[in-house]
Amino acid sequence: MSEKTDTDLTILVLDENPVRSAILEAGLKEAGFNRVIVLSEPLGLVDQIYRVDPDLVIIDLENPSRDMLEQMFQVSRAVRRPIAMFVDQADKTSIESAIEAGVSAYIVDGLKKERVKPILDMTMSRFRAFDRLQRELDEAKTALEERKVIDRAKGILMSRKKLSEQEAYAQLRRSAMMQNRKIYDVALSLISAADLLD
């Protein structure tokens, strides 16, 4: 997510209580957040988030239900946005469920106008840190998967052409360069062809 100034951020607020949502909206505007969209109905939240495309989602609830936490899980997986959840009371299970659902900040009894800005700053920071870790993990998994495919292709070449591991890799690399493709793609093609011949 690119860096934006506070005045550029679009914040989606979900709160079924109009008094609380008015307090939250006022706190956000006082803190310099000018693009605030308030929803009072959680139905179709994922669709509404896609439509609004917010930079941050704030959910203000008295007591989050299991259904709401499940919906948060769907939201966080579908749209990958920072989510701050304000609740009046909570137990350990609710907090753990919210964090597992992708909520970046879970604030109990914290709806005070002067606390809104630091909480949102922390929410964005935690989301960015988690998102970076998730990307690094995804890249590592992809690299590991590609390494396995390349190793399997080398094994096929070593077995069928009686090549050393270095020679097999050099042949894969030459083929990739000649075909202007990635070594992984050449290795995948080789494995597919070998599977057909077996």
Tab-separated table of N, CA and C in Angstrom, residues 12-183:
chain	number	residue	atom	x	y	z
A	12	LEU	N	-13.287	3.687	6.072
A	12	LEU	CA	-14.648	3.155	6.131
A	12	LEU	C	-14.957	2.798	7.578
A	13	VAL	N	-16.019	3.358	8.116
A	13	VAL	CA	-16.439	3.102	9.492
A	13	VAL	C	-17.720	2.285	9.462
A	14	LEU	N	-17.704	1.172	10.170
A	14	LEU	CA	-18.920	0.363	10.323
A	14	LEU	C	-19.349	0.452	11.776
A	15	ASP	N	-20.518	1.027	12.006
A	15	ASP	CA	-21.046	1.145	13.355
A	15	ASP	C	-22.560	1.197	13.278
A	16	GLU	N	-23.215	0.261	13.938
A	16	GLU	CA	-24.678	0.221	13.910
A	16	GLU	C	-25.293	1.253	14.856
A	17	ASN	N	-24.487	1.821	15.756
A	17	ASN	CA	-24.974	2.796	16.723
A	17	ASN	C	-24.675	4.206	16.211
A	18	PRO	N	-25.713	5.002	15.886
A	18	PRO	CA	-25.476	6.325	15.284
A	18	PRO	C	-24.749	7.303	16.210
A	19	VAL	N	-24.949	7.196	17.525
A	19	VAL	CA	-24.264	8.099	18.459
A	19	VAL	C	-22.765	7.816	18.449
A	20	ARG	N	-22.406	6.534	18.550
A	20	ARG	CA	-20.981	6.169	18.533
A	20	ARG	C	-20.339	6.507	17.203
A	21	SER	N	-21.042	6.237	16.108
A	21	SER	CA	-20.444	6.523	14.797
A	21	SER	C	-20.222	8.021	14.612
A	22	ALA	N	-21.112	8.858	15.184
A	22	ALA	CA	-20.938	10.315	15.096
A	22	ALA	C	-19.699	10.741	15.879
A	23	ILE	N	-19.475	10.146	17.061
A	23	ILE	CA	-18.287	10.454	17.868
A	23	ILE	C	-17.029	10.050	17.105
A	24	LEU	N	-17.066	8.860	16.535
A	24	LEU	CA	-15.905	8.349	15.805
A	24	LEU	C	-15.619	9.199	14.570
A	25	GLU	N	-16.663	9.548	13.838
A	25	GLU	CA	-16.480	10.377	12.643
A	25	GLU	C	-15.904	11.745	13.019
A	26	ALA	N	-16.411	12.344	14.108
A	26	ALA	CA	-15.903	13.647	14.558
A	26	ALA	C	-14.436	13.530	14.968
A	27	GLY	N	-14.094	12.459	15.674
A	27	GLY	CA	-12.707	12.246	16.096
A	27	GLY	C	-11.784	12.094	14.905
A	28	LEU	N	-12.241	11.386	13.879
A	28	LEU	CA	-11.439	11.193	12.673
A	28	LEU	C	-11.220	12.517	11.944
A	29	LYS	N	-12.284	13.298	11.833
A	29	LYS	CA	-12.160	14.579	11.122
A	29	LYS	C	-11.262	15.535	11.895
A	30	GLU	N	-11.383	15.545	13.230
A	30	GLU	CA	-10.502	16.391	14.048
A	30	GLU	C	-9.039	15.965	13.900
A	31	ALA	N	-8.825	14.675	13.698
A	31	ALA	CA	-7.460	14.149	13.564
A	31	ALA	C	-6.900	14.353	12.159
A	32	GLY	N	-7.684	14.946	11.261
A	32	GLY	CA	-7.181	15.247	9.924
A	32	GLY	C	-7.606	14.264	8.849
A	33	PHE	N	-8.462	13.309	9.195
A	33	PHE	CA	-8.950	12.350	8.201
A	33	PHE	C	-10.229	12.913	7.596
A	34	ASN	N	-10.155	13.328	6.330
A	34	ASN	CA	-11.298	14.019	5.717
A	34	ASN	C	-12.219	13.096	4.928
A	35	ARG	N	-11.705	11.961	4.484
A	35	ARG	CA	-12.528	11.037	3.688
A	35	ARG	C	-13.023	9.906	4.579
A	36	VAL	N	-14.148	10.133	5.217
A	36	VAL	CA	-14.721	9.155	6.139
A	36	VAL	C	-16.088	8.739	5.611
A	37	ILE	N	-16.263	7.444	5.418
A	37	ILE	CA	-17.542	6.908	4.952
A	37	ILE	C	-18.092	6.026	6.057
A	38	VAL	N	-19.313	6.311	6.503
A	38	VAL	CA	-19.910	5.582	7.624
A	38	VAL	C	-20.992	4.644	7.098
A	39	LEU	N	-20.895	3.369	7.511
A	39	LEU	CA	-21.921	2.372	7.202
A	39	LEU	C	-22.581	1.958	8.514
A	40	SER	N	-23.889	1.769	8.463
A	40	SER	CA	-24.566	1.346	9.691
A	40	SER	C	-25.036	-0.103	9.605
A	41	GLU	N	-24.780	-0.732	8.469
A	41	GLU	CA	-25.277	-2.098	8.245
A	41	GLU	C	-24.141	-3.008	7.799
A	42	PRO	N	-23.872	-4.099	8.555
A	42	PRO	CA	-22.759	-4.983	8.187
A	42	PRO	C	-23.058	-5.944	7.031
A	43	LEU	N	-24.316	-6.027	6.604
A	43	LEU	CA	-24.651	-6.958	5.524
A	43	LEU	C	-23.931	-6.558	4.235
A	44	GLY	N	-23.347	-7.543	3.573
A	44	GLY	CA	-22.642	-7.286	2.321
A	44	GLY	C	-21.405	-6.426	2.501
A	45	LEU	N	-20.746	-6.578	3.651
A	45	LEU	CA	-19.602	-5.729	3.970
A	45	LEU	C	-18.476	-5.871	2.940
A	46	VAL	N	-18.178	-7.097	2.518
A	46	VAL	CA	-17.100	-7.299	1.541
A	46	VAL	C	-17.402	-6.530	0.258
A	47	ASP	N	-18.633	-6.630	-0.234
A	47	ASP	CA	-19.015	-5.907	-1.460
A	47	ASP	C	-18.884	-4.399	-1.275
A	48	GLN	N	-19.298	-3.920	-0.097
A	48	GLN	CA	-19.223	-2.479	0.153
A	48	GLN	C	-17.762	-2.022	0.235
A	49	ILE	N	-16.915	-2.845	0.815
A	49	ILE	CA	-15.499	-2.487	0.889
A	49	ILE	C	-14.892	-2.449	-0.508
A	50	TYR	N	-15.250	-3.407	-1.353
A	50	TYR	CA	-14.764	-3.368	-2.742
A	50	TYR	C	-15.225	-2.089	-3.441
A	51	ARG	N	-16.472	-1.712	-3.189
A	51	ARG	CA	-17.032	-0.531	-3.846
A	51	ARG	C	-16.323	0.746	-3.381
A	52	VAL	N	-16.125	0.888	-2.073
A	52	VAL	CA	-15.523	2.101	-1.500
A	52	VAL	C	-14.005	2.106	-1.666
A	53	ASP	N	-13.376	0.911	-1.616
A	53	ASP	CA	-11.925	0.746	-1.695
A	53	ASP	C	-11.195	1.606	-0.657
A	54	PRO	N	-11.499	1.379	0.638
A	54	PRO	CA	-10.881	2.206	1.681
A	54	PRO	C	-9.425	1.824	1.931
A	55	ASP	N	-8.696	2.749	2.556
A	55	ASP	CA	-7.329	2.465	2.983
A	55	ASP	C	-7.324	1.800	4.355
A	56	LEU	N	-8.402	2.003	5.112
A	56	LEU	CA	-8.491	1.485	6.473
A	56	LEU	C	-9.954	1.247	6.803
A	57	VAL	N	-10.219	0.180	7.560
A	57	VAL	CA	-11.591	-0.134	7.979
A	57	VAL	C	-11.644	-0.063	9.499
A	58	ILE	N	-12.643	0.659	10.008
A	58	ILE	CA	-12.866	0.730	11.455
A	58	ILE	C	-14.225	0.116	11.738
A	59	ILE	N	-14.233	-0.817	12.673
A	59	ILE	CA	-15.486	-1.453	13.073
A	59	ILE	C	-15.682	-1.141	14.544
A	60	ASP	N	-16.813	-0.569	14.867
A	60	ASP	CA	-17.108	-0.195	16.245
A	60	ASP	C	-18.335	-0.990	16.691
A	61	LEU	N	-18.122	-1.885	17.644
A	61	LEU	CA	-19.186	-2.787	18.098
A	61	LEU	C	-19.258	-2.793	19.616
A	62	GLU	N	-20.442	-3.052	20.114
A	62	GLU	CA	-20.555	-3.228	21.561
A	62	GLU	C	-19.917	-4.556	21.950
A	63	ASN	N	-20.320	-5.604	21.271
A	63	ASN	CA	-19.814	-6.941	21.588
A	63	ASN	C	-19.808	-7.758	20.304
A	64	PRO	N	-18.644	-8.040	19.723
A	64	PRO	CA	-18.621	-8.726	18.429
A	64	PRO	C	-19.126	-10.166	18.526
A	65	SER	N	-19.999	-10.517	17.611
A	65	SER	CA	-20.527	-11.886	17.578
A	65	SER	C	-19.579	-12.767	16.774
A	66	ARG	N	-19.761	-14.064	16.884
A	66	ARG	CA	-18.965	-15.008	16.102
A	66	ARG	C	-19.193	-14.772	14.603
A	67	ASP	N	-20.436	-14.459	14.218
A	67	ASP	CA	-20.737	-14.183	12.803
A	67	ASP	C	-19.957	-12.964	12.308
A	68	MET	N	-19.883	-11.915	13.153
A	68	MET	CA	-19.154	-10.711	12.753
A	68	MET	C	-17.665	-11.015	12.599
A	69	LEU	N	-17.112	-11.803	13.526
A	69	LEU	CA	-15.693	-12.158	13.431
A	69	LEU	C	-15.432	-13.001	12.185
A	70	GLU	N	-16.360	-13.887	11.845
A	70	GLU	CA	-16.219	-14.687	10.628
A	70	GLU	C	-16.245	-13.778	9.399
A	71	GLN	N	-17.119	-12.766	9.445
A	71	GLN	CA	-17.183	-11.820	8.329
A	71	GLN	C	-15.876	-11.023	8.234
A	72	MET	N	-15.281	-10.690	9.387
A	72	MET	CA	-13.992	-9.983	9.392
A	72	MET	C	-12.911	-10.841	8.745
A	73	PHE	N	-12.957	-12.136	9.007
A	73	PHE	CA	-11.987	-13.053	8.414
A	73	PHE	C	-12.116	-13.025	6.889
A	74	GLN	N	-13.353	-13.053	6.410
A	74	GLN	CA	-13.590	-12.981	4.961
A	74	GLN	C	-13.102	-11.654	4.391
A	75	VAL	N	-13.379	-10.567	5.111
A	75	VAL	CA	-12.969	-9.234	4.661
A	75	VAL	C	-11.452	-9.158	4.570
A	76	SER	N	-10.760	-9.568	5.642
A	76	SER	CA	-9.302	-9.409	5.669
A	76	SER	C	-8.629	-10.267	4.606
A	77	ARG	N	-9.183	-11.442	4.322
A	77	ARG	CA	-8.595	-12.296	3.280
A	77	ARG	C	-8.896	-11.761	1.888
A	78	ALA	N	-10.099	-11.202	1.722
A	78	ALA	CA	-10.519	-10.755	0.391
A	78	ALA	C	-9.896	-9.421	-0.009
A	79	VAL	N	-9.823	-8.480	0.917
A	79	VAL	CA	-9.422	-7.127	0.523
A	79	VAL	C	-8.079	-6.677	1.084
A	80	ARG	N	-7.504	-7.397	2.026
A	80	ARG	CA	-6.193	-7.076	2.607
A	80	ARG	C	-6.070	-5.599	2.945
A	81	ARG	N	-6.864	-5.178	3.890
A	81	ARG	CA	-6.838	-3.807	4.392
A	81	ARG	C	-6.642	-3.843	5.903
A	82	PRO	N	-6.011	-2.794	6.463
A	82	PRO	CA	-5.915	-2.737	7.919
A	82	PRO	C	-7.313	-2.575	8.524
A	83	ILE	N	-7.553	-3.299	9.601
A	83	ILE	CA	-8.850	-3.244	10.273
A	83	ILE	C	-8.618	-2.949	11.748
A	84	ALA	N	-9.281	-1.890	12.235
A	84	ALA	CA	-9.268	-1.582	13.671
A	84	ALA	C	-10.661	-1.880	14.203
A	85	MET	N	-10.721	-2.619	15.298
A	85	MET	CA	-12.014	-2.962	15.874
A	85	MET	C	-12.106	-2.377	17.281
A	86	PHE	N	-13.104	-1.518	17.500
A	86	PHE	CA	-13.375	-0.955	18.813
A	86	PHE	C	-14.537	-1.737	19.419
A	87	VAL	N	-14.367	-2.219	20.630
A	87	VAL	CA	-15.442	-2.954	21.314
A	87	VAL	C	-15.578	-2.418	22.733
A	88	ASP	N	-16.775	-2.598	23.312
A	88	ASP	CA	-17.002	-2.138	24.679
A	88	ASP	C	-16.455	-3.121	25.706
A	89	GLN	N	-16.533	-4.395	25.398
A	89	GLN	CA	-16.020	-5.404	26.318
A	89	GLN	C	-15.569	-6.608	25.517
A	90	ALA	N	-14.652	-7.377	26.102
A	90	ALA	CA	-14.140	-8.535	25.364
A	90	ALA	C	-13.533	-9.534	26.332
A	91	ASP	N	-13.506	-10.772	25.864
A	91	ASP	CA	-12.816	-11.812	26.615
A	91	ASP	C	-11.651	-12.298	25.764
A	92	LYS	N	-10.819	-13.123	26.354
A	92	LYS	CA	-9.607	-13.599	25.672
A	92	LYS	C	-9.937	-14.303	24.357
A	93	THR	N	-10.996	-15.104	24.341
A	93	THR	CA	-11.382	-15.839	23.129
A	93	THR	C	-11.753	-14.883	22.003
A	94	SER	N	-12.517	-13.835	22.334
A	94	SER	CA	-12.930	-12.863	21.313
A	94	SER	C	-11.718	-12.150	20.721
A	95	ILE	N	-10.778	-11.786	21.587
A	95	ILE	CA	-9.582	-11.087	21.119
A	95	ILE	C	-8.775	-11.993	20.190
A	96	GLU	N	-8.566	-13.252	20.618
A	96	GLU	CA	-7.808	-14.195	19.781
A	96	GLU	C	-8.512	-14.424	18.450
A	97	SER	N	-9.845	-14.563	18.497
A	97	SER	CA	-10.608	-14.782	17.258
A	97	SER	C	-10.484	-13.588	16.324
A	98	ALA	N	-10.525	-12.379	16.891
A	98	ALA	CA	-10.422	-11.173	16.069
A	98	ALA	C	-9.049	-11.077	15.411
A	99	ILE	N	-7.994	-11.362	16.174
A	99	ILE	CA	-6.638	-11.305	15.619
A	99	ILE	C	-6.476	-12.361	14.526
A	100	GLU	N	-6.999	-13.576	14.768
A	100	GLU	CA	-6.953	-14.631	13.744
A	100	GLU	C	-7.730	-14.226	12.507
A	101	ALA	N	-8.783	-13.431	12.701
A	101	ALA	CA	-9.606	-12.989	11.576
A	101	ALA	C	-8.933	-11.879	10.775
A	102	GLY	N	-7.763	-11.400	11.238
A	102	GLY	CA	-7.044	-10.391	10.477
A	102	GLY	C	-7.215	-8.978	10.985
A	103	VAL	N	-7.816	-8.809	12.156
A	103	VAL	CA	-7.965	-7.481	12.728
A	103	VAL	C	-6.587	-7.009	13.198
A	104	SER	N	-6.163	-5.829	12.752
A	104	SER	CA	-4.841	-5.318	13.090
A	104	SER	C	-4.788	-4.714	14.485
A	105	ALA	N	-5.894	-4.139	14.929
A	105	ALA	CA	-5.946	-3.557	16.275
A	105	ALA	C	-7.313	-3.846	16.879
A	106	TYR	N	-7.305	-4.300	18.111
A	106	TYR	CA	-8.533	-4.659	18.823
A	106	TYR	C	-8.544	-3.825	20.096
A	107	ILE	N	-9.386	-2.801	20.137
A	107	ILE	CA	-9.349	-1.836	21.227
A	107	ILE	C	-10.604	-1.974	22.075
A	108	VAL	N	-10.394	-2.284	23.350
A	108	VAL	CA	-11.513	-2.445	24.278
A	108	VAL	C	-11.732	-1.129	25.011
A	109	ASP	N	-12.986	-0.658	25.021
A	109	ASP	CA	-13.366	0.559	25.739
A	109	ASP	C	-12.441	1.717	25.369
A	110	GLY	N	-12.202	1.879	24.059
A	110	GLY	CA	-11.222	2.883	23.658
A	110	GLY	C	-11.755	3.994	22.789
A	111	LEU	N	-13.064	4.173	22.734
A	111	LEU	CA	-13.622	5.161	21.814
A	111	LEU	C	-13.629	6.547	22.446
A	112	LYS	N	-12.468	7.184	22.389
A	112	LYS	CA	-12.346	8.571	22.839
A	112	LYS	C	-11.701	9.317	21.686
A	113	LYS	N	-12.235	10.495	21.380
A	113	LYS	CA	-11.790	11.222	20.192
A	113	LYS	C	-10.284	11.426	20.146
A	114	GLU	N	-9.681	11.746	21.289
A	114	GLU	CA	-8.251	12.044	21.294
A	114	GLU	C	-7.376	10.809	21.076
A	115	ARG	N	-7.955	9.614	21.221
A	115	ARG	CA	-7.177	8.380	21.032
A	115	ARG	C	-7.252	7.851	19.605
A	116	VAL	N	-8.149	8.390	18.803
A	116	VAL	CA	-8.396	7.838	17.471
A	116	VAL	C	-7.141	7.864	16.594
A	117	LYS	N	-6.468	9.019	16.498
A	117	LYS	CA	-5.306	9.143	15.601
A	117	LYS	C	-4.171	8.190	15.980
A	118	PRO	N	-3.713	8.161	17.268
A	118	PRO	CA	-2.630	7.222	17.580
A	118	PRO	C	-3.011	5.761	17.370
A	119	ILE	N	-4.269	5.432	17.615
A	119	ILE	CA	-4.714	4.040	17.404
A	119	ILE	C	-4.667	3.701	15.922
A	120	LEU	N	-5.108	4.626	15.068
A	120	LEU	CA	-5.098	4.350	13.628
A	120	LEU	C	-3.671	4.289	13.086
A	121	ASP	N	-2.790	5.141	13.604
A	121	ASP	CA	-1.377	5.069	13.195
A	121	ASP	C	-0.807	3.695	13.536
A	122	MET	N	-1.096	3.223	14.738
A	122	MET	CA	-0.615	1.903	15.166
A	122	MET	C	-1.236	0.787	14.313
A	123	THR	N	-2.518	0.932	13.989
A	123	THR	CA	-3.204	-0.060	13.157
A	123	THR	C	-2.533	-0.172	11.788
A	124	MET	N	-2.249	0.984	11.179
A	124	MET	CA	-1.612	0.980	9.854
A	124	MET	C	-0.207	0.375	9.941
A	125	SER	N	0.552	0.731	10.985
A	125	SER	CA	1.916	0.197	11.140
A	125	SER	C	1.899	-1.319	11.311
A	126	ARG	N	1.012	-1.814	12.169
A	126	ARG	CA	0.930	-3.261	12.388
A	126	ARG	C	0.520	-3.982	11.112
A	127	PHE	N	-0.424	-3.397	10.381
A	127	PHE	CA	-0.874	-4.027	9.138
A	127	PHE	C	0.277	-4.096	8.137
A	128	ARG	N	1.011	-2.982	7.978
A	128	ARG	CA	2.127	-2.965	7.031
A	128	ARG	C	3.179	-4.003	7.401
A	129	ALA	N	3.485	-4.084	8.706
A	129	ALA	CA	4.495	-5.061	9.155
A	129	ALA	C	4.022	-6.481	8.871
A	130	PHE	N	2.765	-6.775	9.181
A	130	PHE	CA	2.235	-8.118	8.944
A	130	PHE	C	2.166	-8.413	7.451
A	131	ASP	N	1.744	-7.419	6.672
A	131	ASP	CA	1.629	-7.600	5.227
A	131	ASP	C	3.001	-7.873	4.608
A	132	ARG	N	4.035	-7.156	5.077
A	132	ARG	CA	5.398	-7.380	4.589
A	132	ARG	C	5.863	-8.794	4.921
A	133	LEU	N	5.609	-9.230	6.156
A	133	LEU	CA	5.979	-10.592	6.547
A	133	LEU	C	5.245	-11.631	5.701
A	134	GLN	N	3.965	-11.382	5.437
A	134	GLN	CA	3.178	-12.318	4.632
A	134	GLN	C	3.725	-12.403	3.214
A	135	ARG	N	4.096	-11.249	2.641
A	135	ARG	CA	4.671	-11.244	1.289
A	135	ARG	C	5.989	-12.002	1.262
A	136	GLU	N	6.829	-11.759	2.290
A	136	GLU	CA	8.115	-12.463	2.351
A	136	GLU	C	7.905	-13.965	2.482
A	137	LEU	N	6.925	-14.370	3.277
A	137	LEU	CA	6.621	-15.790	3.429
A	137	LEU	C	6.140	-16.377	2.108
A	138	ASP	N	5.261	-15.658	1.419
A	138	ASP	CA	4.763	-16.129	0.121
A	138	ASP	C	5.906	-16.264	-0.887
A	139	GLU	N	6.819	-15.295	-0.885
A	139	GLU	CA	7.971	-15.349	-1.803
A	139	GLU	C	8.873	-16.535	-1.472
A	140	ALA	N	9.078	-16.780	-0.176
A	140	ALA	CA	9.921	-17.915	0.234
A	140	ALA	C	9.278	-19.240	-0.172
A	141	LYS	N	7.952	-19.341	-0.019
A	141	LYS	CA	7.248	-20.568	-0.420
A	141	LYS	C	7.356	-20.787	-1.923
A	142	THR	N	7.204	-19.696	-2.678
A	142	THR	CA	7.310	-19.783	-4.137
A	142	THR	C	8.714	-20.217	-4.544
A	143	ALA	N	9.731	-19.609	-3.921
A	143	ALA	CA	11.118	-19.958	-4.239
A	143	ALA	C	11.394	-21.422	-3.917
A	144	LEU	N	10.868	-21.898	-2.786
A	144	LEU	CA	11.063	-23.297	-2.398
A	144	LEU	C	10.386	-24.236	-3.396
A	145	GLU	N	9.188	-23.876	-3.806
A	145	GLU	CA	8.459	-24.694	-4.775
A	145	GLU	C	9.209	-24.736	-6.108
A	146	GLU	N	9.714	-23.577	-6.542
A	146	GLU	CA	10.471	-23.523	-7.792
A	146	GLU	C	11.749	-24.354	-7.683
A	147	ARG	N	12.416	-24.286	-6.528
A	147	ARG	CA	13.643	-25.059	-6.309
A	147	ARG	C	13.353	-26.563	-6.425
A	148	LYS	N	12.224	-26.998	-5.863
A	148	LYS	CA	11.854	-28.421	-5.937
A	148	LYS	C	11.636	-28.854	-7.388
A	149	VAL	N	10.973	-28.016	-8.168
A	149	VAL	CA	10.705	-28.336	-9.576
A	149	VAL	C	12.026	-28.412	-10.348
A	150	ILE	N	12.900	-27.441	-10.121
A	150	ILE	CA	14.196	-27.431	-10.815
A	150	ILE	C	15.016	-28.660	-10.418
A	151	ASP	N	15.015	-29.003	-9.127
A	151	ASP	CA	15.754	-30.195	-8.672
A	151	ASP	C	15.207	-31.465	-9.310
A	152	ARG	N	13.884	-31.535	-9.450
A	152	ARG	CA	13.290	-32.731	-10.076
A	152	ARG	C	13.693	-32.825	-11.545
A	153	ALA	N	13.679	-31.670	-12.223
A	153	ALA	CA	14.074	-31.649	-13.640
A	153	ALA	C	15.546	-32.037	-13.786
A	154	LYS	N	16.390	-31.533	-12.883
A	154	LYS	CA	17.811	-31.922	-12.921
A	154	LYS	C	17.942	-33.431	-12.733
A	155	GLY	N	17.169	-33.988	-11.828
A	155	GLY	CA	17.201	-35.436	-11.578
A	155	GLY	C	16.846	-36.230	-12.823
A	156	ILE	N	15.849	-35.737	-13.572
A	156	ILE	CA	15.445	-36.414	-14.814
A	156	ILE	C	16.597	-36.382	-15.822
A	157	LEU	N	17.223	-35.215	-15.982
A	157	LEU	CA	18.342	-35.090	-16.919
A	157	LEU	C	19.524	-35.949	-16.482
A	158	MET	N	19.809	-35.953	-15.183
A	158	MET	CA	20.924	-36.748	-14.671
A	158	MET	C	20.696	-38.237	-14.931
A	159	SER	N	19.461	-38.672	-14.753
A	159	SER	CA	19.125	-40.088	-14.916
A	159	SER	C	19.122	-40.497	-16.393
A	160	ARG	N	18.489	-39.692	-17.229
A	160	ARG	CA	18.293	-40.077	-18.634
A	160	ARG	C	19.524	-39.810	-19.496
A	161	LYS	N	20.260	-38.743	-19.170
A	161	LYS	CA	21.397	-38.377	-20.023
A	161	LYS	C	22.734	-38.632	-19.338
A	162	LYS	N	22.658	-39.215	-18.147
A	162	LYS	CA	23.883	-39.529	-17.382
A	162	LYS	C	24.757	-38.284	-17.188
A	163	LEU	N	24.115	-37.199	-16.775
A	163	LEU	CA	24.826	-35.940	-16.536
A	163	LEU	C	25.084	-35.771	-15.041
A	164	SER	N	26.073	-34.935	-14.721
A	164	SER	CA	26.276	-34.553	-13.318
A	164	SER	C	25.218	-33.497	-12.976
A	165	GLU	N	25.085	-33.194	-11.684
A	165	GLU	CA	24.102	-32.186	-11.267
A	165	GLU	C	24.419	-30.837	-11.907
A	166	GLN	N	25.703	-30.463	-11.937
A	166	GLN	CA	26.102	-29.185	-12.538
A	166	GLN	C	25.799	-29.162	-14.033
A	167	GLU	N	26.056	-30.269	-14.711
A	167	GLU	CA	25.774	-30.334	-16.155
A	167	GLU	C	24.274	-30.252	-16.430
A	168	ALA	N	23.504	-30.918	-15.587
A	168	ALA	CA	22.039	-30.890	-15.749
A	168	ALA	C	21.519	-29.464	-15.569
A	169	TYR	N	22.014	-28.768	-14.553
A	169	TYR	CA	21.584	-27.389	-14.314
A	169	TYR	C	22.026	-26.492	-15.469
A	170	ALA	N	23.250	-26.686	-15.954
A	170	ALA	CA	23.755	-25.879	-17.070
A	170	ALA	C	22.883	-26.086	-18.314
A	171	GLN	N	22.427	-27.332	-18.540
A	171	GLN	CA	21.563	-27.591	-19.697
A	171	GLN	C	20.213	-26.891	-19.537
A	172	LEU	N	19.652	-26.934	-18.329
A	172	LEU	CA	18.390	-26.217	-18.072
A	172	LEU	C	18.568	-24.718	-18.319
A	173	ARG	N	19.675	-24.178	-17.820
A	173	ARG	CA	19.935	-22.748	-17.969
A	173	ARG	C	20.098	-22.372	-19.443
A	174	ARG	N	20.857	-23.175	-20.200
A	174	ARG	CA	21.031	-22.913	-21.643
A	174	ARG	C	19.681	-22.938	-22.361
A	175	SER	N	18.869	-23.956	-22.067
A	175	SER	CA	17.544	-24.057	-22.705
A	175	SER	C	16.692	-22.836	-22.372
A	176	ALA	N	16.740	-22.396	-21.115
A	176	ALA	CA	15.958	-21.225	-20.700
A	176	ALA	C	16.409	-19.979	-21.457
A	177	MET	N	17.717	-19.810	-21.594
A	177	MET	CA	18.242	-18.638	-22.303
A	177	MET	C	17.861	-18.684	-23.779
A	178	MET	N	17.982	-19.863	-24.404
A	178	MET	CA	17.652	-19.992	-25.828
A	178	MET	C	16.164	-19.741	-26.080
A	179	GLN	N	15.321	-20.139	-25.124
A	179	GLN	CA	13.876	-19.989	-25.296
A	179	GLN	C	13.355	-18.685	-24.680
A	180	ASN	N	14.273	-17.914	-24.055
A	180	ASN	CA	13.889	-16.678	-23.389
A	180	ASN	C	12.785	-16.924	-22.349
A	181	ARG	N	13.016	-17.954	-21.538
A	181	ARG	CA	12.061	-18.332	-20.486
A	181	ARG	C	12.805	-18.475	-19.172
A	182	LYS	N	12.056	-18.554	-18.088
A	182	LYS	CA	12.661	-18.790	-16.783
A	182	LYS	C	13.069	-20.262	-16.674
A	183	ILE	N	14.127	-20.516	-15.909
A	183	ILE	CA	14.573	-21.896	-15.705
A	183	ILE	C	13.434	-22.731	-15.126
